[in-house]
């Protein structure tokens, strides 16, 4: 009940700006502009964890942007989901454009016509710990991902939020941990929920989160998605291979390269990039593209 009631209250009776505290507005024009002051950029943490996809951020994690994200995450200012989602959609759009031109890519999936092929873009949020969701009354990344998917659709990009990642074990609080400690803390911590891998085969994947600091969470999310998708493709290929006779395979082509594998060629199931609302200011200073 807390979620929908707080959401309704924020929309009807906004109390103060999440960025600066100005009265009677969810996010004042000045703080809203801070989210979109410049074009979303590719960001790189230092050190950059192995397996991290290309990450695009809308703004540095500082000042009004930091305050707004914390208000949404920790204080339940749910009315901020839409402007934060708009910023996240811009970062995702920048990543998709780069993927379409081959800039910063880590794999296949850019369509010949200049777009990312393979169906609607799937925004896959990095999940919060179950205990954190219970304490906050909502999952911040998932809520922002839903808003971002709506923003992408309104701008003409087919998209949907797909919350298929789960924590498979308890992890320690990340605050105060070094980059190396965060990687060790999160190693193998995420998995794709049962049935989620087949859903991932319906389109290219953009991993999303509210904030990137060390990149450990996004790297672990990329590992979990890639592992689940490759396993699903292998199982589907084996199933098709067993169900067809050798003669039919010769007529129709080797079943191992059936629908799931063709989906991979078109970018479906592949982690194209990652997008966040904000990233550490230091990560904006490095651009090796």
mmCIF file of C-alpha atoms in Angstrom:
data_model
loop_
_atom_site.group_PDB
_atom_site.id
_atom_site.type_symbol
_atom_site.label_atom_id
_atom_site.label_comp_id
_atom_site.label_asym_id
_atom_site.label_seq_id
_atom_site.Cartn_x
_atom_site.Cartn_y
_atom_site.Cartn_z
ATOM 1 C CA UNK A 1 0.000 0.000 0.000
ATOM 2 C CA UNK A 2 2.888 2.342 0.758
ATOM 3 C CA UNK A 3 4.017 2.436 -2.896
ATOM 4 C CA UNK A 4 0.801 3.487 -4.649
ATOM 5 C CA UNK A 5 -0.275 5.808 -1.814
ATOM 6 C CA UNK A 6 3.090 7.626 -1.769
ATOM 7 C CA UNK A 7 3.070 7.825 -5.553
ATOM 8 C CA UNK A 8 -0.416 9.379 -5.563
ATOM 9 C CA UNK A 9 0.535 11.818 -2.808
ATOM 10 C CA UNK A 10 3.650 12.950 -4.672
ATOM 11 C CA UNK A 11 1.681 13.570 -7.859
ATOM 12 C CA UNK A 12 -1.229 15.411 -6.247
ATOM 13 C CA UNK A 13 0.490 17.216 -3.374
ATOM 14 C CA UNK A 14 4.199 17.556 -4.109
ATOM 15 C CA UNK A 15 5.984 18.823 -0.996
ATOM 16 C CA UNK A 16 9.434 19.897 -2.099
ATOM 17 C CA UNK A 17 11.940 19.608 -4.934
ATOM 18 C CA UNK A 18 13.973 16.439 -4.604
ATOM 19 C CA UNK A 19 17.089 18.271 -5.717
ATOM 20 C CA UNK A 20 17.112 21.553 -3.794
ATOM 21 C CA UNK A 21 14.107 21.516 -1.482
ATOM 22 C CA UNK A 22 12.118 24.271 -3.215
ATOM 23 C CA UNK A 23 8.470 24.026 -2.119
ATOM 24 C CA UNK A 24 5.502 22.633 -4.046
ATOM 25 C CA UNK A 25 7.300 20.870 -6.872
ATOM 26 C CA UNK A 26 8.627 17.365 -7.452
ATOM 27 C CA UNK A 27 11.682 18.716 -9.286
ATOM 28 C CA UNK A 28 12.208 22.405 -9.976
ATOM 29 C CA UNK A 29 13.275 23.626 -13.447
ATOM 30 C CA UNK A 30 16.838 24.294 -12.289
ATOM 31 C CA UNK A 31 17.315 20.795 -10.870
ATOM 32 C CA UNK A 32 15.536 19.247 -13.848
ATOM 33 C CA UNK A 33 18.022 21.025 -16.103
ATOM 34 C CA UNK A 34 20.900 19.528 -14.098
ATOM 35 C CA UNK A 35 19.752 16.096 -15.251
ATOM 36 C CA UNK A 36 19.971 17.102 -18.910
ATOM 37 C CA UNK A 37 22.588 19.859 -18.913
ATOM 38 C CA UNK A 38 24.782 18.038 -21.424
ATOM 39 C CA UNK A 39 24.369 15.117 -23.782
ATOM 40 C CA UNK A 40 24.635 11.701 -22.101
ATOM 41 C CA UNK A 41 28.207 10.455 -22.260
ATOM 42 C CA UNK A 42 30.090 7.212 -22.073
ATOM 43 C CA UNK A 43 31.628 6.821 -18.629
ATOM 44 C CA UNK A 44 34.401 4.542 -17.353
ATOM 45 C CA UNK A 45 35.214 3.754 -13.736
ATOM 46 C CA UNK A 46 38.829 3.442 -12.639
ATOM 47 C CA UNK A 47 39.747 0.643 -12.384
ATOM 48 C CA UNK A 48 37.346 -0.683 -15.015
ATOM 49 C CA UNK A 49 36.078 -4.156 -14.058
ATOM 50 C CA UNK A 50 36.385 -7.001 -16.511
ATOM 51 C CA UNK A 51 33.160 -7.709 -18.381
ATOM 52 C CA UNK A 52 31.719 -4.220 -17.961
ATOM 53 C CA UNK A 53 29.713 -3.241 -21.069
ATOM 54 C CA UNK A 54 29.876 0.276 -22.470
ATOM 55 C CA UNK A 55 28.101 2.498 -19.915
ATOM 56 C CA UNK A 56 26.339 5.786 -20.682
ATOM 57 C CA UNK A 57 25.278 8.286 -18.036
ATOM 58 C CA UNK A 58 23.018 11.327 -18.163
ATOM 59 C CA UNK A 59 24.781 13.366 -15.463
ATOM 60 C CA UNK A 60 27.520 13.308 -12.819
ATOM 61 C CA UNK A 61 26.465 11.990 -9.429
ATOM 62 C CA UNK A 62 26.766 15.265 -7.551
ATOM 63 C CA UNK A 63 24.784 18.178 -6.099
ATOM 64 C CA UNK A 64 21.126 18.314 -7.165
ATOM 65 C CA UNK A 65 21.303 15.084 -9.185
ATOM 66 C CA UNK A 66 22.679 13.173 -6.207
ATOM 67 C CA UNK A 67 20.046 14.698 -3.919
ATOM 68 C CA UNK A 68 17.207 13.773 -6.288
ATOM 69 C CA UNK A 69 18.391 10.176 -6.646
ATOM 70 C CA UNK A 70 18.699 9.796 -2.880
ATOM 71 C CA UNK A 71 15.255 11.356 -2.349
ATOM 72 C CA UNK A 72 13.755 8.840 -4.765
ATOM 73 C CA UNK A 73 15.671 5.847 -3.411
ATOM 74 C CA UNK A 74 15.792 6.440 0.317
ATOM 75 C CA UNK A 75 12.951 8.840 1.093
ATOM 76 C CA UNK A 76 10.277 7.441 -1.197
ATOM 77 C CA UNK A 77 9.843 10.536 -3.387
ATOM 78 C CA UNK A 78 8.235 8.388 -6.073
ATOM 79 C CA UNK A 79 7.119 11.352 -8.170
ATOM 80 C CA UNK A 80 10.792 11.699 -9.156
ATOM 81 C CA UNK A 81 10.649 8.431 -11.098
ATOM 82 C CA UNK A 82 9.422 10.134 -14.268
ATOM 83 C CA UNK A 83 12.131 12.845 -14.591
ATOM 84 C CA UNK A 84 14.792 10.351 -13.540
ATOM 85 C CA UNK A 85 13.370 7.894 -16.070
ATOM 86 C CA UNK A 86 13.552 10.568 -18.762
ATOM 87 C CA UNK A 87 17.242 11.045 -17.985
ATOM 88 C CA UNK A 88 17.815 7.291 -18.043
ATOM 89 C CA UNK A 89 16.022 6.999 -21.387
ATOM 90 C CA UNK A 90 18.391 9.631 -22.801
ATOM 91 C CA UNK A 91 21.406 7.640 -21.605
ATOM 92 C CA UNK A 92 19.984 4.436 -23.079
ATOM 93 C CA UNK A 93 19.289 6.201 -26.360
ATOM 94 C CA UNK A 94 22.911 7.399 -26.506
ATOM 95 C CA UNK A 95 24.137 3.854 -25.915
ATOM 96 C CA UNK A 96 21.855 2.468 -28.607
ATOM 97 C CA UNK A 97 23.055 5.075 -31.098
ATOM 98 C CA UNK A 98 26.669 4.153 -30.355
ATOM 99 C CA UNK A 99 25.810 0.461 -30.742
ATOM 100 C CA UNK A 100 24.189 1.114 -34.112
ATOM 101 C CA UNK A 101 27.350 2.801 -35.406
ATOM 102 C CA UNK A 102 29.686 0.258 -33.833
ATOM 103 C CA UNK A 103 31.185 2.696 -31.295
ATOM 104 C CA UNK A 104 32.070 1.134 -27.966
ATOM 105 C CA UNK A 105 30.580 -2.234 -28.851
ATOM 106 C CA UNK A 106 31.497 -5.449 -27.062
ATOM 107 C CA UNK A 107 29.765 -7.844 -29.473
ATOM 108 C CA UNK A 108 27.391 -8.211 -32.424
ATOM 109 C CA UNK A 109 23.905 -6.841 -32.886
ATOM 110 C CA UNK A 110 24.060 -3.579 -34.857
ATOM 111 C CA UNK A 111 21.643 -3.772 -37.721
ATOM 112 C CA UNK A 112 22.718 -3.047 -41.257
ATOM 113 C CA UNK A 113 20.183 -0.236 -41.451
ATOM 114 C CA UNK A 114 21.869 1.632 -38.613
ATOM 115 C CA UNK A 115 19.671 0.442 -35.755
ATOM 116 C CA UNK A 116 19.904 -2.293 -33.146
ATOM 117 C CA UNK A 117 17.885 -5.163 -34.573
ATOM 118 C CA UNK A 118 16.135 -8.059 -32.881
ATOM 119 C CA UNK A 119 12.895 -6.690 -31.412
ATOM 120 C CA UNK A 120 11.996 -4.208 -28.701
ATOM 121 C CA UNK A 121 14.858 -2.949 -26.546
ATOM 122 C CA UNK A 122 14.838 -4.682 -23.158
ATOM 123 C CA UNK A 123 15.761 -2.488 -20.192
ATOM 124 C CA UNK A 124 16.994 -4.901 -17.525
ATOM 125 C CA UNK A 125 17.405 -3.224 -14.116
ATOM 126 C CA UNK A 126 20.078 -4.238 -11.624
ATOM 127 C CA UNK A 127 18.021 -5.498 -8.652
ATOM 128 C CA UNK A 128 18.215 -4.178 -5.128
ATOM 129 C CA UNK A 129 18.626 -6.609 -2.252
ATOM 130 C CA UNK A 130 15.314 -8.013 -1.000
ATOM 131 C CA UNK A 131 15.813 -6.519 2.439
ATOM 132 C CA UNK A 132 16.482 -3.091 0.923
ATOM 133 C CA UNK A 133 13.307 -3.301 -1.176
ATOM 134 C CA UNK A 134 11.294 -4.192 1.918
ATOM 135 C CA UNK A 135 12.828 -1.339 3.902
ATOM 136 C CA UNK A 136 12.288 1.252 1.163
ATOM 137 C CA UNK A 137 8.909 -0.006 0.016
ATOM 138 C CA UNK A 138 10.009 -0.059 -3.643
ATOM 139 C CA UNK A 139 12.809 -1.065 -6.003
ATOM 140 C CA UNK A 140 14.324 2.230 -7.283
ATOM 141 C CA UNK A 141 16.068 0.884 -10.382
ATOM 142 C CA UNK A 142 13.014 -1.060 -11.491
ATOM 143 C CA UNK A 143 10.714 1.942 -11.063
ATOM 144 C CA UNK A 144 13.048 4.214 -13.049
ATOM 145 C CA UNK A 145 13.445 1.512 -15.733
ATOM 146 C CA UNK A 146 9.672 1.394 -16.202
ATOM 147 C CA UNK A 147 9.579 5.180 -16.609
ATOM 148 C CA UNK A 148 12.510 5.073 -19.053
ATOM 149 C CA UNK A 149 10.851 2.378 -21.171
ATOM 150 C CA UNK A 150 7.774 4.578 -21.447
ATOM 151 C CA UNK A 151 9.934 7.528 -22.484
ATOM 152 C CA UNK A 152 11.659 5.489 -25.177
ATOM 153 C CA UNK A 153 8.340 4.286 -26.564
ATOM 154 C CA UNK A 154 6.997 7.828 -26.701
ATOM 155 C CA UNK A 155 10.047 8.855 -28.731
ATOM 156 C CA UNK A 156 9.519 6.014 -31.216
ATOM 157 C CA UNK A 157 11.883 3.341 -29.832
ATOM 158 C CA UNK A 158 10.072 0.082 -28.967
ATOM 159 C CA UNK A 159 11.140 -0.775 -25.413
ATOM 160 C CA UNK A 160 10.041 -2.602 -22.291
ATOM 161 C CA UNK A 161 11.398 -3.007 -18.795
ATOM 162 C CA UNK A 162 12.252 -6.617 -18.018
ATOM 163 C CA UNK A 163 13.070 -7.258 -14.349
ATOM 164 C CA UNK A 164 14.484 -10.781 -14.687
ATOM 165 C CA UNK A 165 17.609 -10.474 -12.525
ATOM 166 C CA UNK A 166 17.568 -11.772 -8.947
ATOM 167 C CA UNK A 167 20.075 -11.934 -6.127
ATOM 168 C CA UNK A 168 20.927 -15.606 -5.591
ATOM 169 C CA UNK A 169 22.695 -14.994 -2.286
ATOM 170 C CA UNK A 170 23.000 -12.337 0.374
ATOM 171 C CA UNK A 171 25.651 -9.690 -0.291
ATOM 172 C CA UNK A 172 27.284 -7.267 2.118
ATOM 173 C CA UNK A 173 26.471 -3.560 2.157
ATOM 174 C CA UNK A 174 28.524 -2.009 -0.634
ATOM 175 C CA UNK A 175 29.076 1.348 1.063
ATOM 176 C CA UNK A 176 32.638 1.722 2.288
ATOM 177 C CA UNK A 177 33.977 -1.130 0.133
ATOM 178 C CA UNK A 178 36.845 -0.615 -2.319
ATOM 179 C CA UNK A 179 36.466 -1.445 -6.024
ATOM 180 C CA UNK A 180 38.140 -4.819 -5.528
ATOM 181 C CA UNK A 181 36.025 -5.610 -2.477
ATOM 182 C CA UNK A 182 32.843 -4.761 -4.372
ATOM 183 C CA UNK A 183 33.812 -7.122 -7.185
ATOM 184 C CA UNK A 184 34.478 -9.913 -4.697
ATOM 185 C CA UNK A 185 31.266 -9.141 -2.823
ATOM 186 C CA UNK A 186 29.138 -9.356 -5.979
ATOM 187 C CA UNK A 187 30.922 -12.177 -7.826
ATOM 188 C CA UNK A 188 28.274 -14.743 -8.781
ATOM 189 C CA UNK A 189 25.616 -12.942 -6.750
ATOM 190 C CA UNK A 190 23.071 -12.414 -9.553
ATOM 191 C CA UNK A 191 21.099 -14.844 -11.671
ATOM 192 C CA UNK A 192 18.281 -14.701 -14.198
ATOM 193 C CA UNK A 193 14.942 -15.872 -12.800
ATOM 194 C CA UNK A 194 13.407 -19.089 -14.109
ATOM 195 C CA UNK A 195 11.979 -18.485 -17.564
ATOM 196 C CA UNK A 196 13.746 -15.147 -17.859
ATOM 197 C CA UNK A 197 16.368 -16.282 -20.358
ATOM 198 C CA UNK A 198 13.766 -16.984 -23.044
ATOM 199 C CA UNK A 199 12.286 -13.530 -22.486
ATOM 200 C CA UNK A 200 15.738 -12.043 -22.998
ATOM 201 C CA UNK A 201 15.867 -13.640 -26.453
ATOM 202 C CA UNK A 202 13.081 -11.297 -27.619
ATOM 203 C CA UNK A 203 15.305 -8.216 -28.038
ATOM 204 C CA UNK A 204 18.644 -6.504 -27.402
ATOM 205 C CA UNK A 205 19.452 -5.868 -23.736
ATOM 206 C CA UNK A 206 20.363 -2.571 -22.088
ATOM 207 C CA UNK A 207 21.338 -3.006 -18.439
ATOM 208 C CA UNK A 208 20.095 -0.085 -16.335
ATOM 209 C CA UNK A 209 20.682 1.274 -12.838
ATOM 210 C CA UNK A 210 20.236 4.572 -11.062
ATOM 211 C CA UNK A 211 23.936 5.157 -10.246
ATOM 212 C CA UNK A 212 27.278 3.698 -11.291
ATOM 213 C CA UNK A 213 30.272 4.066 -8.973
ATOM 214 C CA UNK A 214 32.768 1.216 -9.475
ATOM 215 C CA UNK A 215 30.837 -0.654 -12.179
ATOM 216 C CA UNK A 216 30.872 -3.898 -10.174
ATOM 217 C CA UNK A 217 27.072 -4.280 -10.161
ATOM 218 C CA UNK A 218 26.738 -3.750 -13.916
ATOM 219 C CA UNK A 219 29.617 -6.136 -14.667
ATOM 220 C CA UNK A 220 27.981 -8.843 -12.537
ATOM 221 C CA UNK A 221 24.604 -8.186 -14.199
ATOM 222 C CA UNK A 222 26.214 -8.553 -17.645
ATOM 223 C CA UNK A 223 27.785 -11.861 -16.592
ATOM 224 C CA UNK A 224 24.467 -13.204 -15.287
ATOM 225 C CA UNK A 225 22.523 -12.209 -18.412
ATOM 226 C CA UNK A 226 25.157 -13.552 -20.821
ATOM 227 C CA UNK A 227 25.434 -16.859 -18.964
ATOM 228 C CA UNK A 228 21.666 -17.372 -18.902
ATOM 229 C CA UNK A 229 21.207 -16.494 -22.574
ATOM 230 C CA UNK A 230 24.019 -18.763 -23.787
ATOM 231 C CA UNK A 231 22.663 -21.624 -21.667
ATOM 232 C CA UNK A 232 19.164 -21.111 -23.072
ATOM 233 C CA UNK A 233 20.469 -21.099 -26.637
ATOM 234 C CA UNK A 234 22.386 -24.305 -26.038
ATOM 235 C CA UNK A 235 19.378 -26.063 -24.543
ATOM 236 C CA UNK A 236 17.111 -24.909 -27.339
ATOM 237 C CA UNK A 237 19.618 -26.053 -29.941
ATOM 238 C CA UNK A 238 19.904 -29.475 -28.343
ATOM 239 C CA UNK A 239 16.140 -29.809 -28.099
ATOM 240 C CA UNK A 240 15.682 -28.975 -31.769
ATOM 241 C CA UNK A 241 18.501 -31.272 -32.778
ATOM 242 C CA UNK A 242 16.949 -34.215 -30.962
ATOM 243 C CA UNK A 243 13.469 -33.540 -32.339
ATOM 244 C CA UNK A 244 14.441 -33.505 -35.990
ATOM 245 C CA UNK A 245 15.575 -36.332 -38.155
ATOM 246 C CA UNK A 246 18.907 -36.100 -39.946
ATOM 247 C CA UNK A 247 17.083 -35.936 -43.291
ATOM 248 C CA UNK A 248 14.982 -32.990 -42.197
ATOM 249 C CA UNK A 249 18.078 -31.233 -40.879
ATOM 250 C CA UNK A 250 19.689 -31.546 -44.298
ATOM 251 C CA UNK A 251 16.615 -30.069 -45.940
ATOM 252 C CA UNK A 252 16.082 -27.185 -43.517
ATOM 253 C CA UNK A 253 19.592 -26.561 -42.260
ATOM 254 C CA UNK A 254 21.391 -27.599 -39.111
ATOM 255 C CA UNK A 255 18.983 -27.149 -36.194
ATOM 256 C CA UNK A 256 21.781 -26.044 -33.900
ATOM 257 C CA UNK A 257 21.614 -22.742 -35.778
ATOM 258 C CA UNK A 258 17.882 -22.332 -35.451
ATOM 259 C CA UNK A 259 15.775 -19.514 -34.063
ATOM 260 C CA UNK A 260 17.743 -18.720 -30.886
ATOM 261 C CA UNK A 261 21.018 -18.490 -32.778
ATOM 262 C CA UNK A 262 19.505 -16.302 -35.487
ATOM 263 C CA UNK A 263 18.170 -14.100 -32.698
ATOM 264 C CA UNK A 264 21.769 -13.665 -31.528
ATOM 265 C CA UNK A 265 22.802 -12.545 -35.011
ATOM 266 C CA UNK A 266 20.092 -9.890 -34.845
ATOM 267 C CA UNK A 267 21.153 -8.673 -31.402
ATOM 268 C CA UNK A 268 18.373 -10.300 -29.365
ATOM 269 C CA UNK A 269 19.543 -11.499 -25.982
ATOM 270 C CA UNK A 270 22.802 -9.605 -26.266
ATOM 271 C CA UNK A 271 23.922 -6.986 -23.746
ATOM 272 C CA UNK A 272 24.281 -4.007 -26.074
ATOM 273 C CA UNK A 273 25.279 -1.457 -23.433
ATOM 274 C CA UNK A 274 24.425 -0.176 -19.974
ATOM 275 C CA UNK A 275 22.743 3.087 -19.000
ATOM 276 C CA UNK A 276 22.526 4.947 -15.698
ATOM 277 C CA UNK A 277 21.027 8.214 -14.556
ATOM 278 C CA UNK A 278 24.298 9.301 -12.961
ATOM 279 C CA UNK A 279 27.880 8.158 -12.518
ATOM 280 C CA UNK A 280 30.828 9.173 -10.391
ATOM 281 C CA UNK A 281 32.159 12.551 -11.599
ATOM 282 C CA UNK A 282 35.626 11.007 -12.022
ATOM 283 C CA UNK A 283 34.276 8.526 -14.593
ATOM 284 C CA UNK A 284 33.268 11.421 -16.893
ATOM 285 C CA UNK A 285 36.884 12.472 -17.294
ATOM 286 C CA UNK A 286 37.940 9.393 -19.240
ATOM 287 C CA UNK A 287 36.860 8.899 -22.830
ATOM 288 C CA UNK A 288 38.967 6.560 -24.913
ATOM 289 C CA UNK A 289 36.532 6.329 -27.871
#
